[in-house]
PDB file of C-alpha atoms in Angstrom:
ATOM      1  CA  UNK A   1     -61.657 132.907  36.280  1.00 86.00           C
ATOM      2  CA  UNK A   2     -61.461 129.115  36.508  1.00 92.00           C
ATOM      3  CA  UNK A   3     -58.996 127.093  34.463  1.00 95.00           C
ATOM      4  CA  UNK A   4     -60.356 124.040  32.654  1.00 94.00           C
ATOM      5  CA  UNK A   5     -58.118 121.033  33.298  1.00 96.00           C
ATOM      6  CA  UNK A   6     -58.973 119.489  29.918  1.00 95.00           C
ATOM      7  CA  UNK A   7     -57.819 122.637  28.124  1.00 94.00           C
ATOM      8  CA  UNK A   8     -54.459 122.428  29.891  1.00 96.00           C
ATOM      9  CA  UNK A   9     -54.052 118.721  29.156  1.00 95.00           C
ATOM     10  CA  UNK A  10     -54.793 119.401  25.502  1.00 94.00           C
ATOM     11  CA  UNK A  11     -51.935 121.910  25.442  1.00 94.00           C
ATOM     12  CA  UNK A  12     -49.455 119.658  27.232  1.00 95.00           C
ATOM     13  CA  UNK A  13     -50.037 116.933  24.651  1.00 94.00           C
ATOM     14  CA  UNK A  14     -48.309 119.315  22.211  1.00 93.00           C
ATOM     15  CA  UNK A  15     -45.309 119.687  24.512  1.00 96.00           C
ATOM     16  CA  UNK A  16     -43.496 116.456  23.706  1.00 94.00           C
ATOM     17  CA  UNK A  17     -40.508 115.677  21.495  1.00 94.00           C
ATOM     18  CA  UNK A  18     -42.778 114.025  18.930  1.00 92.00           C
ATOM     19  CA  UNK A  19     -45.487 116.713  18.982  1.00 92.00           C
ATOM     20  CA  UNK A  20     -43.640 119.885  19.914  1.00 94.00           C
ATOM     21  CA  UNK A  21     -45.516 123.178  19.456  1.00 95.00           C
ATOM     22  CA  UNK A  22     -42.626 125.480  20.415  1.00 97.00           C
ATOM     23  CA  UNK A  23     -40.682 127.450  17.833  1.00 97.00           C
ATOM     24  CA  UNK A  24     -38.420 129.472  20.087  1.00 98.00           C
ATOM     25  CA  UNK A  25     -37.025 129.626  23.622  1.00 98.00           C
ATOM     26  CA  UNK A  26     -35.368 132.581  25.314  1.00 98.00           C
ATOM     27  CA  UNK A  27     -34.278 133.288  28.832  1.00 98.00           C
ATOM     28  CA  UNK A  28     -32.563 135.524  31.315  1.00 98.00           C
ATOM     29  CA  UNK A  29     -30.388 134.448  34.231  1.00 98.00           C
ATOM     30  CA  UNK A  30     -30.933 136.674  37.246  1.00 97.00           C
ATOM     31  CA  UNK A  31     -28.863 137.143  40.383  1.00 95.00           C
ATOM     32  CA  UNK A  32     -30.445 137.098  43.821  1.00 89.00           C
ATOM     33  CA  UNK A  33     -31.143 140.838  43.691  1.00 92.00           C
ATOM     34  CA  UNK A  34     -32.995 140.638  40.387  1.00 93.00           C
ATOM     35  CA  UNK A  35     -30.272 141.894  38.022  1.00 96.00           C
ATOM     36  CA  UNK A  36     -29.729 140.242  34.635  1.00 97.00           C
ATOM     37  CA  UNK A  37     -26.621 138.034  34.713  1.00 95.00           C
ATOM     38  CA  UNK A  38     -26.864 136.613  31.182  1.00 96.00           C
ATOM     39  CA  UNK A  39     -29.355 135.822  28.429  1.00 98.00           C
ATOM     40  CA  UNK A  40     -29.991 133.365  25.607  1.00 98.00           C
ATOM     41  CA  UNK A  41     -32.376 133.177  22.657  1.00 98.00           C
ATOM     42  CA  UNK A  42     -32.550 130.335  20.136  1.00 98.00           C
ATOM     43  CA  UNK A  43     -34.794 128.322  17.855  1.00 97.00           C
ATOM     44  CA  UNK A  44     -36.177 125.428  19.866  1.00 97.00           C
ATOM     45  CA  UNK A  45     -35.319 122.809  17.244  1.00 94.00           C
ATOM     46  CA  UNK A  46     -31.646 123.846  17.343  1.00 95.00           C
ATOM     47  CA  UNK A  47     -31.360 122.500  20.876  1.00 96.00           C
ATOM     48  CA  UNK A  48     -29.876 119.055  21.411  1.00 95.00           C
ATOM     49  CA  UNK A  49     -32.316 116.243  22.107  1.00 94.00           C
ATOM     50  CA  UNK A  50     -31.376 116.281  25.782  1.00 95.00           C
ATOM     51  CA  UNK A  51     -31.868 120.045  26.040  1.00 96.00           C
ATOM     52  CA  UNK A  52     -35.217 119.871  24.232  1.00 96.00           C
ATOM     53  CA  UNK A  53     -36.391 117.244  26.712  1.00 96.00           C
ATOM     54  CA  UNK A  54     -35.149 119.278  29.694  1.00 96.00           C
ATOM     55  CA  UNK A  55     -36.781 122.503  28.509  1.00 97.00           C
ATOM     56  CA  UNK A  56     -40.055 120.833  27.571  1.00 97.00           C
ATOM     57  CA  UNK A  57     -40.216 119.618  31.174  1.00 97.00           C
ATOM     58  CA  UNK A  58     -39.797 123.204  32.378  1.00 98.00           C
ATOM     59  CA  UNK A  59     -42.467 124.590  30.024  1.00 98.00           C
ATOM     60  CA  UNK A  60     -44.905 121.767  30.691  1.00 97.00           C
ATOM     61  CA  UNK A  61     -44.783 122.346  34.456  1.00 97.00           C
ATOM     62  CA  UNK A  62     -46.939 125.469  34.098  1.00 98.00           C
ATOM     63  CA  UNK A  63     -50.046 124.079  32.303  1.00 97.00           C
ATOM     64  CA  UNK A  64     -49.651 120.610  33.872  1.00 96.00           C
ATOM     65  CA  UNK A  65     -49.783 121.979  37.429  1.00 97.00           C
ATOM     66  CA  UNK A  66     -52.820 121.615  39.684  1.00 97.00           C
ATOM     67  CA  UNK A  67     -55.542 123.729  38.127  1.00 96.00           C
ATOM     68  CA  UNK A  68     -57.375 126.293  40.257  1.00 96.00           C
ATOM     69  CA  UNK A  69     -54.846 125.921  43.051  1.00 97.00           C
ATOM     70  CA  UNK A  70     -51.326 126.167  41.610  1.00 98.00           C
ATOM     71  CA  UNK A  71     -52.618 127.515  38.281  1.00 98.00           C
ATOM     72  CA  UNK A  72     -55.384 130.106  38.285  1.00 97.00           C
ATOM     73  CA  UNK A  73     -56.916 132.350  35.659  1.00 97.00           C
ATOM     74  CA  UNK A  74     -57.003 136.126  36.031  1.00 97.00           C
ATOM     75  CA  UNK A  75     -58.175 139.023  33.888  1.00 96.00           C
ATOM     76  CA  UNK A  76     -56.295 142.202  33.074  1.00 96.00           C
ATOM     77  CA  UNK A  77     -58.089 145.369  34.059  1.00 92.00           C
ATOM     78  CA  UNK A  78     -58.726 147.718  31.101  1.00 91.00           C
ATOM     79  CA  UNK A  79     -56.510 150.342  32.704  1.00 90.00           C
ATOM     80  CA  UNK A  80     -53.710 147.768  32.792  1.00 90.00           C
ATOM     81  CA  UNK A  81     -53.724 147.249  29.031  1.00 94.00           C
ATOM     82  CA  UNK A  82     -52.579 150.668  27.860  1.00 91.00           C
ATOM     83  CA  UNK A  83     -49.293 151.918  26.387  1.00 92.00           C
ATOM     84  CA  UNK A  84     -46.284 150.953  28.490  1.00 93.00           C
ATOM     85  CA  UNK A  85     -48.141 148.194  30.354  1.00 96.00           C
ATOM     86  CA  UNK A  86     -46.805 144.687  30.915  1.00 97.00           C
ATOM     87  CA  UNK A  87     -49.829 143.445  28.943  1.00 98.00           C
ATOM     88  CA  UNK A  88     -48.645 145.463  25.936  1.00 98.00           C
ATOM     89  CA  UNK A  89     -45.137 144.024  26.399  1.00 98.00           C
ATOM     90  CA  UNK A  90     -46.474 140.462  26.442  1.00 98.00           C
ATOM     91  CA  UNK A  91     -48.570 141.126  23.340  1.00 98.00           C
ATOM     92  CA  UNK A  92     -45.492 142.454  21.531  1.00 98.00           C
ATOM     93  CA  UNK A  93     -43.393 139.448  22.539  1.00 98.00           C
ATOM     94  CA  UNK A  94     -46.138 137.134  21.324  1.00 98.00           C
ATOM     95  CA  UNK A  95     -46.389 138.977  18.005  1.00 97.00           C
ATOM     96  CA  UNK A  96     -42.621 138.905  17.336  1.00 98.00           C
ATOM     97  CA  UNK A  97     -42.410 135.274  18.515  1.00 98.00           C
ATOM     98  CA  UNK A  98     -39.494 136.142  20.862  1.00 98.00           C
ATOM     99  CA  UNK A  99     -37.294 137.447  18.035  1.00 97.00           C
ATOM    100  CA  UNK A 100     -36.773 140.874  19.647  1.00 98.00           C
ATOM    101  CA  UNK A 101     -34.031 140.800  22.286  1.00 98.00           C
ATOM    102  CA  UNK A 102     -34.760 144.338  23.462  1.00 98.00           C
ATOM    103  CA  UNK A 103     -38.334 143.395  24.338  1.00 98.00           C
ATOM    104  CA  UNK A 104     -37.121 140.284  26.127  1.00 98.00           C
ATOM    105  CA  UNK A 105     -34.635 142.308  28.162  1.00 98.00           C
ATOM    106  CA  UNK A 106     -37.488 144.632  29.149  1.00 98.00           C
ATOM    107  CA  UNK A 107     -39.420 141.603  30.441  1.00 98.00           C
ATOM    108  CA  UNK A 108     -36.460 140.263  32.439  1.00 98.00           C
ATOM    109  CA  UNK A 109     -35.814 143.671  33.986  1.00 97.00           C
ATOM    110  CA  UNK A 110     -39.499 144.150  34.746  1.00 97.00           C
ATOM    111  CA  UNK A 111     -39.652 140.807  36.567  1.00 97.00           C
ATOM    112  CA  UNK A 112     -36.278 141.371  38.254  1.00 97.00           C
ATOM    113  CA  UNK A 113     -37.412 144.680  39.738  1.00 96.00           C
ATOM    114  CA  UNK A 114     -40.358 142.941  41.393  1.00 96.00           C
ATOM    115  CA  UNK A 115     -39.232 139.361  42.036  1.00 95.00           C
ATOM    116  CA  UNK A 116     -36.156 139.135  44.270  1.00 93.00           C
ATOM    117  CA  UNK A 117     -36.158 135.808  46.130  1.00 93.00           C
ATOM    118  CA  UNK A 118     -32.613 136.193  47.430  1.00 92.00           C
ATOM    119  CA  UNK A 119     -31.080 133.469  45.236  1.00 95.00           C
ATOM    120  CA  UNK A 120     -30.169 133.208  41.518  1.00 97.00           C
ATOM    121  CA  UNK A 121     -32.974 132.218  39.185  1.00 98.00           C
ATOM    122  CA  UNK A 122     -33.758 131.827  35.521  1.00 98.00           C
ATOM    123  CA  UNK A 123     -36.645 133.260  33.537  1.00 98.00           C
ATOM    124  CA  UNK A 124     -37.472 130.831  30.718  1.00 98.00           C
ATOM    125  CA  UNK A 125     -39.809 132.060  27.977  1.00 98.00           C
ATOM    126  CA  UNK A 126     -41.248 129.824  25.267  1.00 98.00           C
ATOM    127  CA  UNK A 127     -43.303 130.785  22.220  1.00 98.00           C
ATOM    128  CA  UNK A 128     -45.650 128.235  20.718  1.00 97.00           C
ATOM    129  CA  UNK A 129     -48.320 127.938  18.057  1.00 96.00           C
ATOM    130  CA  UNK A 130     -51.078 125.399  18.507  1.00 95.00           C
ATOM    131  CA  UNK A 131     -53.281 124.731  15.482  1.00 92.00           C
ATOM    132  CA  UNK A 132     -56.482 123.922  17.369  1.00 91.00           C
ATOM    133  CA  UNK A 133     -58.418 121.180  15.547  1.00 87.00           C
ATOM    134  CA  UNK A 134     -62.161 121.426  15.171  1.00 80.00           C
ATOM    135  CA  UNK A 135     -64.291 119.035  17.150  1.00 69.00           C
ATOM    136  CA  UNK A 136     -67.495 117.605  15.768  1.00 57.00           C
ATOM    137  CA  UNK A 137     -70.710 117.217  17.692  1.00 53.00           C
ATOM    138  CA  UNK A 138     -69.464 113.793  18.811  1.00 51.00           C
ATOM    139  CA  UNK A 139     -66.336 115.500  20.306  1.00 52.00           C
ATOM    140  CA  UNK A 140     -64.066 113.701  17.835  1.00 52.00           C
ATOM    141  CA  UNK A 141     -61.274 115.907  16.529  1.00 50.00           C
ATOM    142  CA  UNK A 142     -61.322 116.746  12.836  1.00 54.00           C
ATOM    143  CA  UNK A 143     -58.499 117.885  10.582  1.00 53.00           C
ATOM    144  CA  UNK A 144     -59.713 121.409   9.879  1.00 55.00           C
ATOM    145  CA  UNK A 145     -58.236 124.118  12.084  1.00 61.00           C
ATOM    146  CA  UNK A 146     -60.534 126.180  14.264  1.00 69.00           C
ATOM    147  CA  UNK A 147     -57.904 128.696  15.421  1.00 83.00           C
ATOM    148  CA  UNK A 148     -54.150 129.052  15.736  1.00 93.00           C
ATOM    149  CA  UNK A 149     -53.403 129.766  19.368  1.00 96.00           C
ATOM    150  CA  UNK A 150     -50.175 131.790  19.580  1.00 97.00           C
ATOM    151  CA  UNK A 151     -48.928 131.859  23.152  1.00 98.00           C
ATOM    152  CA  UNK A 152     -46.117 132.392  25.643  1.00 98.00           C
ATOM    153  CA  UNK A 153     -45.157 130.167  28.537  1.00 98.00           C
ATOM    154  CA  UNK A 154     -42.922 131.745  31.163  1.00 98.00           C
ATOM    155  CA  UNK A 155     -41.345 129.660  33.920  1.00 98.00           C
ATOM    156  CA  UNK A 156     -39.213 131.030  36.766  1.00 98.00           C
ATOM    157  CA  UNK A 157     -36.792 128.479  38.232  1.00 98.00           C
ATOM    158  CA  UNK A 158     -33.956 128.594  40.761  1.00 97.00           C
ATOM    159  CA  UNK A 159     -30.580 127.955  39.090  1.00 97.00           C
ATOM    160  CA  UNK A 160     -27.235 126.738  40.373  1.00 95.00           C
ATOM    161  CA  UNK A 161     -23.780 128.114  39.570  1.00 89.00           C
ATOM    162  CA  UNK A 162     -23.798 126.422  36.162  1.00 92.00           C
ATOM    163  CA  UNK A 163     -27.226 127.864  35.307  1.00 94.00           C
ATOM    164  CA  UNK A 164     -28.859 124.465  35.658  1.00 95.00           C
ATOM    165  CA  UNK A 165     -32.568 124.965  36.340  1.00 97.00           C
ATOM    166  CA  UNK A 166     -34.373 123.509  39.303  1.00 96.00           C
ATOM    167  CA  UNK A 167     -38.113 122.890  39.443  1.00 96.00           C
ATOM    168  CA  UNK A 168     -40.265 125.801  38.217  1.00 97.00           C
ATOM    169  CA  UNK A 169     -41.584 127.843  41.136  1.00 97.00           C
ATOM    170  CA  UNK A 170     -43.553 130.594  39.378  1.00 97.00           C
ATOM    171  CA  UNK A 171     -44.769 131.331  35.873  1.00 98.00           C
ATOM    172  CA  UNK A 172     -47.630 132.088  33.556  1.00 98.00           C
ATOM    173  CA  UNK A 173     -49.380 131.206  30.313  1.00 98.00           C
ATOM    174  CA  UNK A 174     -50.358 134.146  28.097  1.00 98.00           C
ATOM    175  CA  UNK A 175     -52.878 134.636  26.655  1.00 98.00           C
ATOM    176  CA  UNK A 176     -55.112 132.482  28.809  1.00 97.00           C
ATOM    177  CA  UNK A 177     -56.357 129.316  27.094  1.00 95.00           C
ATOM    178  CA  UNK A 178     -60.080 129.024  27.774  1.00 91.00           C
ATOM    179  CA  UNK A 179     -62.755 126.935  26.057  1.00 90.00           C
ATOM    180  CA  UNK A 180     -60.117 125.791  23.555  1.00 90.00           C
ATOM    181  CA  UNK A 181     -59.358 129.359  22.456  1.00 91.00           C
ATOM    182  CA  UNK A 182     -56.994 132.190  23.303  1.00 93.00           C
ATOM    183  CA  UNK A 183     -58.229 135.003  25.542  1.00 95.00           C
ATOM    184  CA  UNK A 184     -55.929 138.043  25.249  1.00 96.00           C
ATOM    185  CA  UNK A 185     -57.654 139.743  28.188  1.00 96.00           C
ATOM    186  CA  UNK A 186     -56.734 136.851  30.467  1.00 97.00           C
ATOM    187  CA  UNK A 187     -53.614 135.191  31.861  1.00 98.00           C
ATOM    188  CA  UNK A 188     -53.127 131.862  33.631  1.00 98.00           C
ATOM    189  CA  UNK A 189     -50.699 132.366  36.527  1.00 98.00           C
ATOM    190  CA  UNK A 190     -48.709 129.532  38.145  1.00 98.00           C
ATOM    191  CA  UNK A 191     -47.191 129.282  41.606  1.00 98.00           C
ATOM    192  CA  UNK A 192     -45.860 125.984  42.952  1.00 97.00           C
ATOM    193  CA  UNK A 193     -46.769 127.013  46.506  1.00 96.00           C
ATOM    194  CA  UNK A 194     -50.455 127.311  45.610  1.00 96.00           C
ATOM    195  CA  UNK A 195     -50.553 131.106  45.873  1.00 96.00           C
ATOM    196  CA  UNK A 196     -50.695 132.485  42.310  1.00 97.00           C
ATOM    197  CA  UNK A 197     -52.649 135.492  43.625  1.00 97.00           C
ATOM    198  CA  UNK A 198     -49.412 136.803  45.160  1.00 96.00           C
ATOM    199  CA  UNK A 199     -47.554 136.561  41.848  1.00 96.00           C
ATOM    200  CA  UNK A 200     -50.469 138.177  40.002  1.00 96.00           C
ATOM    201  CA  UNK A 201     -50.401 141.101  42.428  1.00 95.00           C
ATOM    202  CA  UNK A 202     -46.602 141.347  42.177  1.00 94.00           C
ATOM    203  CA  UNK A 203     -46.243 141.310  38.391  1.00 95.00           C
ATOM    204  CA  UNK A 204     -49.555 142.200  36.817  1.00 93.00           C
TER     205      UNK A 204
END
């Protein structure tokens, strides 16, 4: 499933201080063996200006990456969307807009059981709402909303002893954003090394 670069650029234009689409950010700090070492969960606008800028950079790295190499689209198999699946967990986190710490802990533990790079890392999860404007036949955006795209961005970054995040190495955008609309059967998976297939196989 190919990712449209223009769709991703449209999203990243809503990931700035002036035009921020995120309502909440949460995260888990993991040790090198994948165990949770600490968590946080807060309203995005309660962050300081410097922290908002820093975290927007982390979130933006996923959709702004090189499409169809670092960022690729995949589809969930029907058998992978049942009760107890990671797809169901992501849908629940999207619906609660990251306000359920128990669900978030389940996500961190799920990732930690499968992703163990041998060094401490952070799992940063953002929830956003993008009110997608209609486009006329001349491609000019109009005021009326076509759809509200409710989504999660997850970025996995190495962290130092003070929990300062390095550059995002892995992550995903859920649901997939395709043809200017959300696709709950799809997910856009990011890997800085250009191998998102490996992360898809590992986590999903």
